Each structure stands twice: as C-alpha cells, then as structure tokens.
Amino acid sequence: MSSPEPIKFTDGAAYERFMAPWSRSAGALFLDWLAPGTGQAWVDVGAGNGAFTELILAKSAPASVCAIDPSNAQIETARQKLPASQVELSIGDAMALPYEPNRFDVAVMALVLFFVPDPRKGVSEMLRVTKPGGIVASYTWDVMRGGTPPQPVWEEIDAMGKPSARPPSAEVSRFAALKALWAELGIRDIETRELVVERTFADFDDYWLSMVVSSPSAVVGKLSDAETAELKRRLQDRLPASATGEITVHAWATAIKGRKAG
C-alpha cells in the first residue's frame, strides 16, 4: 500500500465548505473557555481562510490581530472578508514567526498544531512572541481517538485499501502530549478541555460536496469512477439520515491553554 500524499490547503473556497463550519463551532466554544478579556493583542497562527480570525473579532473585541498562514490562496481568501484596519495578514511559517518577542497578549493555534512538522518549535514560537503573563493556547481535532470531522471518510477509504492522509503530527492531539509539551516549555496555569461539536448537512449530496469533494486531500481525484461509487455507497450505508434526509455528524477536539511565565 502506497503512502498518501500530504494534505495541502490551497483552495480557500473549498476549505470554506469543508472545514469552516466545523472551525466556527469549535472556535466559539474555545473562545468562551479561553475568556481572555477585551482589548488584547492577538496572533492567530495558521489562520487559514480566516474563519477563526473572524470569531476573534466578533467575540473577543481585540485591540489588534495578526493572522499568519503558509498558504497564499488561504490568505487571499481571508483578505476578502477580514477588514485590513483590524487584521494584519501575513504569509509565513508557524515555526519561524516574523514577530518580535513579547508582542502579543494572546497567541493561538486553531486546528493547526498537528499540521506543524515540529509541534514543539511551533509552540516555542508562540511562546516567544507572547508577553509575560499572556495566554498561549491551541485546539486540534482529536485525531488519535477518531474525533476529526472527516473520520467516516478516512475510515471507509482505508477499508477500501486506499490510504487516506492524516495530519503529520497527529500524536500531538492527545491530551497527554499537549500537557507534556506545554509543561516542558515552562508554560504555567495549564488547563485542558474537550470541545464537542456537531454539523448537520441538508442531505447526503451536501455531505458529499462538503466533506469529500471539497476535501484538501483531493479524495475524489485519486479514485476511479467505480471506487468513487463504492465510497458513496459505503458512506450512505454508514451515515444515518433523518426522516427529511438530514445527516448529523459529531466531532471533538482537544484544547489547551496556559500562561507565559512572568
């Protein structure tokens, strides 16, 4: 069995269909739990198409937000919906942030840490640019316990003998790994929480477009017509629909927060 190609986020509009609704649901829970106060300087590392950045603006009344992502296509999508007067958008690497030390009150990674090749370096960079006493926080889908939104698709593709791509640093989604990493870096007042969310699709076609066709893993493009038909059948058999055809799927994430030592 060949190894799957890495997941690449190069289409902001497709990502909006695929993950943004999930991101907003989990992000709202995360921000309520974070409770950082208003008037803070934020950095959103791995901002993607800006779905979580929008939540920061709407829910946390920040003084400023810097949002950074390695994908030019994602940042261009974010530019179309985020006001330049409130958000500084940049293309860059989570493991080499282009910010001076001790700049931000809150540093967050929303659904990103398990995509960072070296999670320790990524968190170290968040810590470096955070002010003493500031918040360093993250949440990721609980990949190791099956909590990620495309889990049904992954499992059915695996069952067909077609390896599906997982985030490269999936192990860091474990609570134990997160707590160990935060503690190793000297972050204080560490707390964790599970975030459980759901998403209802209008019907199977809606699910298929959102979670399969729009997937950054480019699932459909790697399957023959017969394999695509088989995947559809498998998912339709697996996903229970309501009397009106709606399909509701659950997902859950591991969240962590702490404060930089003063």
mmCIF file of C-alpha atoms in Angstrom:
data_model
loop_
_atom_site.group_PDB
_atom_site.id
_atom_site.type_symbol
_atom_site.label_atom_id
_atom_site.label_comp_id
_atom_site.label_asym_id
_atom_site.label_seq_id
_atom_site.Cartn_x
_atom_site.Cartn_y
_atom_site.Cartn_z
ATOM 1 C CA MET A 1 0.000 0.000 0.000
ATOM 2 C CA SER A 2 1.485 3.356 -1.009
ATOM 3 C CA SER A 3 1.692 6.273 1.374
ATOM 4 C CA PRO A 4 -0.889 9.032 0.942
ATOM 5 C CA GLU A 5 0.200 12.433 -0.268
ATOM 6 C CA PRO A 6 0.338 15.123 2.420
ATOM 7 C CA ILE A 7 -2.737 17.286 2.954
ATOM 8 C CA LYS A 8 -2.384 20.661 1.235
ATOM 9 C CA PHE A 9 -4.608 23.697 1.822
ATOM 10 C CA THR A 10 -4.578 25.557 -1.496
ATOM 11 C CA ASP A 11 -8.246 26.364 -2.155
ATOM 12 C CA GLY A 12 -9.830 28.837 0.244
ATOM 13 C CA ALA A 13 -13.370 28.420 -1.141
ATOM 14 C CA ALA A 14 -13.248 24.620 -0.932
ATOM 15 C CA TYR A 15 -11.866 24.843 2.587
ATOM 16 C CA GLU A 16 -14.801 27.088 3.491
ATOM 17 C CA ARG A 17 -17.226 24.296 2.538
ATOM 18 C CA PHE A 18 -15.100 21.554 4.051
ATOM 19 C CA MET A 19 -13.938 22.858 7.420
ATOM 20 C CA ALA A 20 -15.026 26.434 8.174
ATOM 21 C CA PRO A 21 -18.421 25.497 9.720
ATOM 22 C CA TRP A 22 -16.659 22.996 11.978
ATOM 23 C CA SER A 23 -13.996 25.558 12.799
ATOM 24 C CA ARG A 24 -16.565 28.159 13.793
ATOM 25 C CA SER A 25 -18.475 25.772 16.066
ATOM 26 C CA ALA A 26 -15.358 24.545 17.855
ATOM 27 C CA GLY A 27 -13.805 28.006 17.812
ATOM 28 C CA ALA A 28 -16.786 29.576 19.574
ATOM 29 C CA LEU A 29 -16.534 27.012 22.366
ATOM 30 C CA PHE A 30 -12.782 27.542 22.541
ATOM 31 C CA LEU A 31 -13.059 31.332 22.849
ATOM 32 C CA ASP A 32 -15.757 31.099 25.512
ATOM 33 C CA TRP A 33 -13.436 28.831 27.500
ATOM 34 C CA LEU A 34 -10.357 30.965 26.847
ATOM 35 C CA ALA A 35 -12.099 34.104 28.214
ATOM 36 C CA PRO A 36 -9.093 36.370 27.576
ATOM 37 C CA GLY A 37 -10.870 39.693 28.126
ATOM 38 C CA THR A 38 -11.225 42.535 25.631
ATOM 39 C CA GLY A 39 -8.673 44.943 24.217
ATOM 40 C CA GLN A 40 -5.953 42.321 23.776
ATOM 41 C CA ALA A 41 -3.290 41.976 21.074
ATOM 42 C CA TRP A 42 -3.741 38.587 19.360
ATOM 43 C CA VAL A 43 -1.753 36.419 16.984
ATOM 44 C CA ASP A 44 -3.665 33.713 15.087
ATOM 45 C CA VAL A 45 -1.084 31.208 13.850
ATOM 46 C CA GLY A 46 -2.231 29.095 10.912
ATOM 47 C CA ALA A 47 -5.208 31.331 10.242
ATOM 48 C CA GLY A 48 -6.212 29.588 7.013
ATOM 49 C CA ASN A 49 -9.040 31.414 5.272
ATOM 50 C CA GLY A 50 -9.804 33.494 8.349
ATOM 51 C CA ALA A 51 -12.721 31.546 9.841
ATOM 52 C CA PHE A 52 -11.300 31.602 13.372
ATOM 53 C CA THR A 53 -9.927 35.130 12.972
ATOM 54 C CA GLU A 54 -13.478 36.312 12.249
ATOM 55 C CA LEU A 55 -14.592 34.752 15.531
ATOM 56 C CA ILE A 56 -11.871 36.580 17.442
ATOM 57 C CA LEU A 57 -13.133 39.881 16.020
ATOM 58 C CA ALA A 58 -16.774 39.052 16.736
ATOM 59 C CA LYS A 59 -16.451 37.572 20.226
ATOM 60 C CA SER A 60 -13.309 38.968 21.877
ATOM 61 C CA ALA A 61 -13.147 42.675 20.893
ATOM 62 C CA PRO A 62 -9.371 42.602 20.345
ATOM 63 C CA ALA A 63 -7.187 45.685 20.167
ATOM 64 C CA SER A 64 -5.358 44.102 17.238
ATOM 65 C CA VAL A 65 -4.995 40.778 15.425
ATOM 66 C CA CYS A 66 -2.080 39.447 13.396
ATOM 67 C CA ALA A 67 -3.061 36.400 11.332
ATOM 68 C CA ILE A 68 -0.500 34.260 9.521
ATOM 69 C CA ASP A 69 -0.665 31.177 7.286
ATOM 70 C CA PRO A 70 1.739 29.471 4.853
ATOM 71 C CA SER A 71 -0.844 29.285 2.043
ATOM 72 C CA ASN A 72 -1.110 32.301 -0.253
ATOM 73 C CA ALA A 73 -4.515 31.050 -1.506
ATOM 74 C CA GLN A 74 -5.882 30.840 2.030
ATOM 75 C CA ILE A 75 -4.607 34.300 2.941
ATOM 76 C CA GLU A 76 -6.103 35.757 -0.248
ATOM 77 C CA THR A 77 -9.496 34.297 0.749
ATOM 78 C CA ALA A 78 -9.070 35.796 4.215
ATOM 79 C CA ARG A 79 -8.271 39.216 2.715
ATOM 80 C CA GLN A 80 -11.662 39.236 1.004
ATOM 81 C CA LYS A 81 -13.575 39.005 4.277
ATOM 82 C CA LEU A 82 -11.349 40.472 7.011
ATOM 83 C CA PRO A 83 -11.058 44.274 7.368
ATOM 84 C CA ALA A 84 -7.479 45.419 6.809
ATOM 85 C CA SER A 85 -7.962 48.032 9.502
ATOM 86 C CA GLN A 86 -8.445 45.299 12.141
ATOM 87 C CA VAL A 87 -6.315 42.387 10.931
ATOM 88 C CA GLU A 88 -2.699 42.276 9.748
ATOM 89 C CA LEU A 89 -2.474 39.303 7.365
ATOM 90 C CA SER A 90 0.839 37.638 6.513
ATOM 91 C CA ILE A 91 2.149 34.579 4.688
ATOM 92 C CA GLY A 92 4.633 32.733 6.866
ATOM 93 C CA ASP A 93 5.787 29.699 8.804
ATOM 94 C CA ALA A 94 4.451 28.737 12.240
ATOM 95 C CA MET A 95 7.962 27.555 13.148
ATOM 96 C CA ALA A 96 9.549 30.937 12.308
ATOM 97 C CA LEU A 97 7.067 33.687 13.162
ATOM 98 C CA PRO A 98 8.012 37.138 11.782
ATOM 99 C CA TYR A 99 7.192 38.966 15.012
ATOM 100 C CA GLU A 100 9.322 40.456 17.749
ATOM 101 C CA PRO A 101 9.410 38.814 21.208
ATOM 102 C CA ASN A 102 6.816 39.679 23.857
ATOM 103 C CA ARG A 103 4.431 41.386 21.423
ATOM 104 C CA PHE A 104 1.065 39.661 21.980
ATOM 105 C CA ASP A 105 -1.314 39.144 24.887
ATOM 106 C CA VAL A 106 -2.835 36.015 23.321
ATOM 107 C CA ALA A 107 -1.232 33.512 20.928
ATOM 108 C CA VAL A 108 -3.476 30.816 19.466
ATOM 109 C CA MET A 109 -3.343 27.941 17.000
ATOM 110 C CA ALA A 110 -6.803 26.848 15.903
ATOM 111 C CA LEU A 111 -6.839 23.369 14.281
ATOM 112 C CA VAL A 112 -3.205 23.794 13.284
ATOM 113 C CA LEU A 113 -0.704 22.264 15.712
ATOM 114 C CA PHE A 114 -0.996 18.748 14.293
ATOM 115 C CA PHE A 115 -0.065 20.101 10.837
ATOM 116 C CA VAL A 116 3.151 21.688 12.131
ATOM 117 C CA PRO A 117 6.090 19.385 11.281
ATOM 118 C CA ASP A 118 7.739 20.184 14.633
ATOM 119 C CA PRO A 119 4.963 20.992 17.150
ATOM 120 C CA ARG A 120 7.485 21.868 19.878
ATOM 121 C CA LYS A 121 9.036 24.509 17.651
ATOM 122 C CA GLY A 122 5.611 25.874 16.770
ATOM 123 C CA VAL A 123 4.576 26.280 20.409
ATOM 124 C CA SER A 124 8.015 27.685 21.266
ATOM 125 C CA GLU A 125 7.466 30.376 18.643
ATOM 126 C CA MET A 126 4.020 31.210 20.042
ATOM 127 C CA LEU A 127 5.587 31.448 23.488
ATOM 128 C CA ARG A 128 8.422 33.677 22.232
ATOM 129 C CA VAL A 129 6.085 36.292 20.756
ATOM 130 C CA THR A 130 3.730 36.307 23.789
ATOM 131 C CA LYS A 131 4.110 38.821 26.611
ATOM 132 C CA PRO A 132 4.947 37.522 30.108
ATOM 133 C CA GLY A 133 1.628 36.566 31.693
ATOM 134 C CA GLY A 134 -0.017 36.232 28.284
ATOM 135 C CA ILE A 135 -2.053 33.269 27.053
ATOM 136 C CA VAL A 136 -0.652 30.503 24.827
ATOM 137 C CA ALA A 137 -3.441 28.206 23.602
ATOM 138 C CA SER A 138 -4.384 25.671 20.962
ATOM 139 C CA TYR A 139 -7.075 23.238 19.950
ATOM 140 C CA THR A 140 -6.820 20.366 17.487
ATOM 141 C CA TRP A 141 -9.165 17.634 16.347
ATOM 142 C CA ASP A 142 -8.683 14.526 18.482
ATOM 143 C CA VAL A 143 -7.252 12.506 15.594
ATOM 144 C CA MET A 144 -5.991 9.616 17.696
ATOM 145 C CA ARG A 145 -9.451 8.938 19.164
ATOM 146 C CA GLY A 146 -11.390 9.427 15.935
ATOM 147 C CA GLY A 147 -12.658 12.924 16.661
ATOM 148 C CA THR A 148 -11.794 14.641 13.392
ATOM 149 C CA PRO A 149 -14.731 15.667 11.119
ATOM 150 C CA PRO A 150 -13.682 13.598 8.058
ATOM 151 C CA GLN A 151 -13.199 10.461 10.177
ATOM 152 C CA PRO A 152 -16.004 8.498 8.423
ATOM 153 C CA VAL A 153 -14.448 9.268 5.030
ATOM 154 C CA TRP A 154 -10.967 8.313 6.225
ATOM 155 C CA GLU A 155 -12.164 5.017 7.659
ATOM 156 C CA GLU A 156 -14.119 3.999 4.570
ATOM 157 C CA ILE A 157 -11.228 4.876 2.251
ATOM 158 C CA ASP A 158 -8.867 2.900 4.483
ATOM 159 C CA ALA A 159 -11.276 -0.058 4.325
ATOM 160 C CA MET A 160 -11.112 0.141 0.521
ATOM 161 C CA GLY A 161 -7.326 -0.230 0.666
ATOM 162 C CA LYS A 162 -6.686 3.393 -0.291
ATOM 163 C CA PRO A 163 -4.586 5.111 2.391
ATOM 164 C CA SER A 164 -6.049 8.450 3.448
ATOM 165 C CA ALA A 165 -3.835 11.310 4.515
ATOM 166 C CA ARG A 166 -3.633 12.189 8.206
ATOM 167 C CA PRO A 167 -2.055 15.270 9.742
ATOM 168 C CA PRO A 168 1.721 14.697 10.005
ATOM 169 C CA SER A 169 1.892 15.376 13.758
ATOM 170 C CA ALA A 170 -1.350 13.639 14.777
ATOM 171 C CA GLU A 171 0.136 12.333 18.040
ATOM 172 C CA VAL A 172 0.182 15.839 19.500
ATOM 173 C CA SER A 173 -3.634 15.857 19.517
ATOM 174 C CA ARG A 174 -3.548 13.627 22.614
ATOM 175 C CA PHE A 175 -4.238 15.424 25.905
ATOM 176 C CA ALA A 176 -1.174 13.801 27.476
ATOM 177 C CA ALA A 177 1.072 15.014 24.653
ATOM 178 C CA LEU A 178 -0.316 18.542 24.806
ATOM 179 C CA LYS A 179 0.083 18.841 28.561
ATOM 180 C CA ALA A 180 3.616 17.435 28.428
ATOM 181 C CA LEU A 181 4.598 19.925 25.706
ATOM 182 C CA TRP A 182 3.153 22.959 27.481
ATOM 183 C CA ALA A 183 4.806 21.907 30.763
ATOM 184 C CA GLU A 184 8.167 21.212 29.079
ATOM 185 C CA LEU A 185 8.197 24.767 27.726
ATOM 186 C CA GLY A 186 7.547 26.228 31.184
ATOM 187 C CA ILE A 187 4.009 27.435 30.463
ATOM 188 C CA ARG A 188 2.071 27.964 33.710
ATOM 189 C CA ASP A 189 -1.559 27.512 34.822
ATOM 190 C CA ILE A 190 -2.185 24.782 32.232
ATOM 191 C CA GLU A 191 -5.795 23.742 31.663
ATOM 192 C CA THR A 192 -7.352 21.390 29.106
ATOM 193 C CA ARG A 193 -10.858 20.807 27.798
ATOM 194 C CA GLU A 194 -12.624 18.622 25.253
ATOM 195 C CA LEU A 195 -14.709 20.544 22.709
ATOM 196 C CA VAL A 196 -17.608 18.530 21.246
ATOM 197 C CA VAL A 197 -19.401 19.900 18.177
ATOM 198 C CA GLU A 198 -21.838 18.696 15.535
ATOM 199 C CA ARG A 199 -22.753 19.687 11.994
ATOM 200 C CA THR A 200 -25.978 18.916 10.161
ATOM 201 C CA PHE A 201 -25.914 18.504 6.384
ATOM 202 C CA ALA A 202 -29.089 19.059 4.356
ATOM 203 C CA ASP A 203 -28.770 15.637 2.716
ATOM 204 C CA PHE A 204 -26.146 13.181 1.510
ATOM 205 C CA ASP A 205 -25.305 15.331 -1.525
ATOM 206 C CA ASP A 206 -24.495 18.203 0.813
ATOM 207 C CA TYR A 207 -22.283 15.922 2.901
ATOM 208 C CA TRP A 208 -20.532 14.551 -0.198
ATOM 209 C CA LEU A 209 -19.788 18.019 -1.617
ATOM 210 C CA SER A 210 -18.610 19.394 1.729
ATOM 211 C CA MET A 211 -16.624 16.519 3.208
ATOM 212 C CA VAL A 212 -15.426 14.573 0.154
ATOM 213 C CA VAL A 213 -15.357 16.751 -2.982
ATOM 214 C CA SER A 214 -14.070 19.798 -1.076
ATOM 215 C CA SER A 215 -11.514 17.878 0.985
ATOM 216 C CA PRO A 216 -7.942 19.219 0.756
ATOM 217 C CA SER A 217 -6.881 15.566 0.465
ATOM 218 C CA ALA A 218 -8.393 15.593 -3.069
ATOM 219 C CA VAL A 219 -10.059 12.263 -2.373
ATOM 220 C CA VAL A 220 -12.233 12.023 -5.485
ATOM 221 C CA GLY A 221 -9.418 12.843 -7.879
ATOM 222 C CA LYS A 222 -7.479 9.792 -6.678
ATOM 223 C CA LEU A 223 -10.315 7.295 -7.164
ATOM 224 C CA SER A 224 -11.680 5.621 -10.284
ATOM 225 C CA ASP A 225 -15.364 6.018 -11.129
ATOM 226 C CA ALA A 226 -16.059 2.577 -9.659
ATOM 227 C CA GLU A 227 -14.149 3.393 -6.470
ATOM 228 C CA THR A 228 -15.967 6.711 -6.140
ATOM 229 C CA ALA A 229 -19.308 4.890 -6.448
ATOM 230 C CA GLU A 230 -18.197 2.393 -3.814
ATOM 231 C CA LEU A 231 -17.148 5.157 -1.420
ATOM 232 C CA LYS A 232 -20.554 6.823 -1.893
ATOM 233 C CA ARG A 233 -22.331 3.551 -1.130
ATOM 234 C CA ARG A 234 -20.216 2.925 1.951
ATOM 235 C CA LEU A 235 -20.842 6.397 3.341
ATOM 236 C CA GLN A 236 -24.571 6.295 2.613
ATOM 237 C CA ASP A 237 -24.797 2.965 4.447
ATOM 238 C CA ARG A 238 -22.788 4.331 7.355
ATOM 239 C CA LEU A 239 -24.320 7.765 7.915
ATOM 240 C CA PRO A 240 -27.864 7.679 9.303
ATOM 241 C CA ALA A 241 -30.238 10.211 7.779
ATOM 242 C CA SER A 242 -33.272 11.753 9.425
ATOM 243 C CA ALA A 243 -36.782 11.388 8.004
ATOM 244 C CA THR A 244 -36.138 14.544 5.980
ATOM 245 C CA GLY A 245 -32.756 13.321 4.753
ATOM 246 C CA GLU A 246 -30.555 15.414 7.042
ATOM 247 C CA ILE A 247 -27.263 13.913 8.224
ATOM 248 C CA THR A 248 -25.738 14.989 11.546
ATOM 249 C CA VAL A 249 -22.100 14.230 12.296
ATOM 250 C CA HIS A 250 -20.179 14.816 15.534
ATOM 251 C CA ALA A 251 -16.538 15.720 16.082
ATOM 252 C CA TRP A 252 -14.426 16.620 19.074
ATOM 253 C CA ALA A 253 -11.208 18.468 19.755
ATOM 254 C CA THR A 254 -8.554 18.629 22.465
ATOM 255 C CA ALA A 255 -7.963 22.171 23.744
ATOM 256 C CA ILE A 256 -5.174 23.506 25.966
ATOM 257 C CA LYS A 257 -4.295 26.876 27.424
ATOM 258 C CA GLY A 258 -1.700 28.293 29.786
ATOM 259 C CA ARG A 259 0.209 31.459 30.602
ATOM 260 C CA LYS A 260 3.756 32.526 29.836
ATOM 261 C CA ALA A 261 5.818 32.800 32.997
ATOM 262 C CA GLY A 262 6.374 36.387 34.137
#
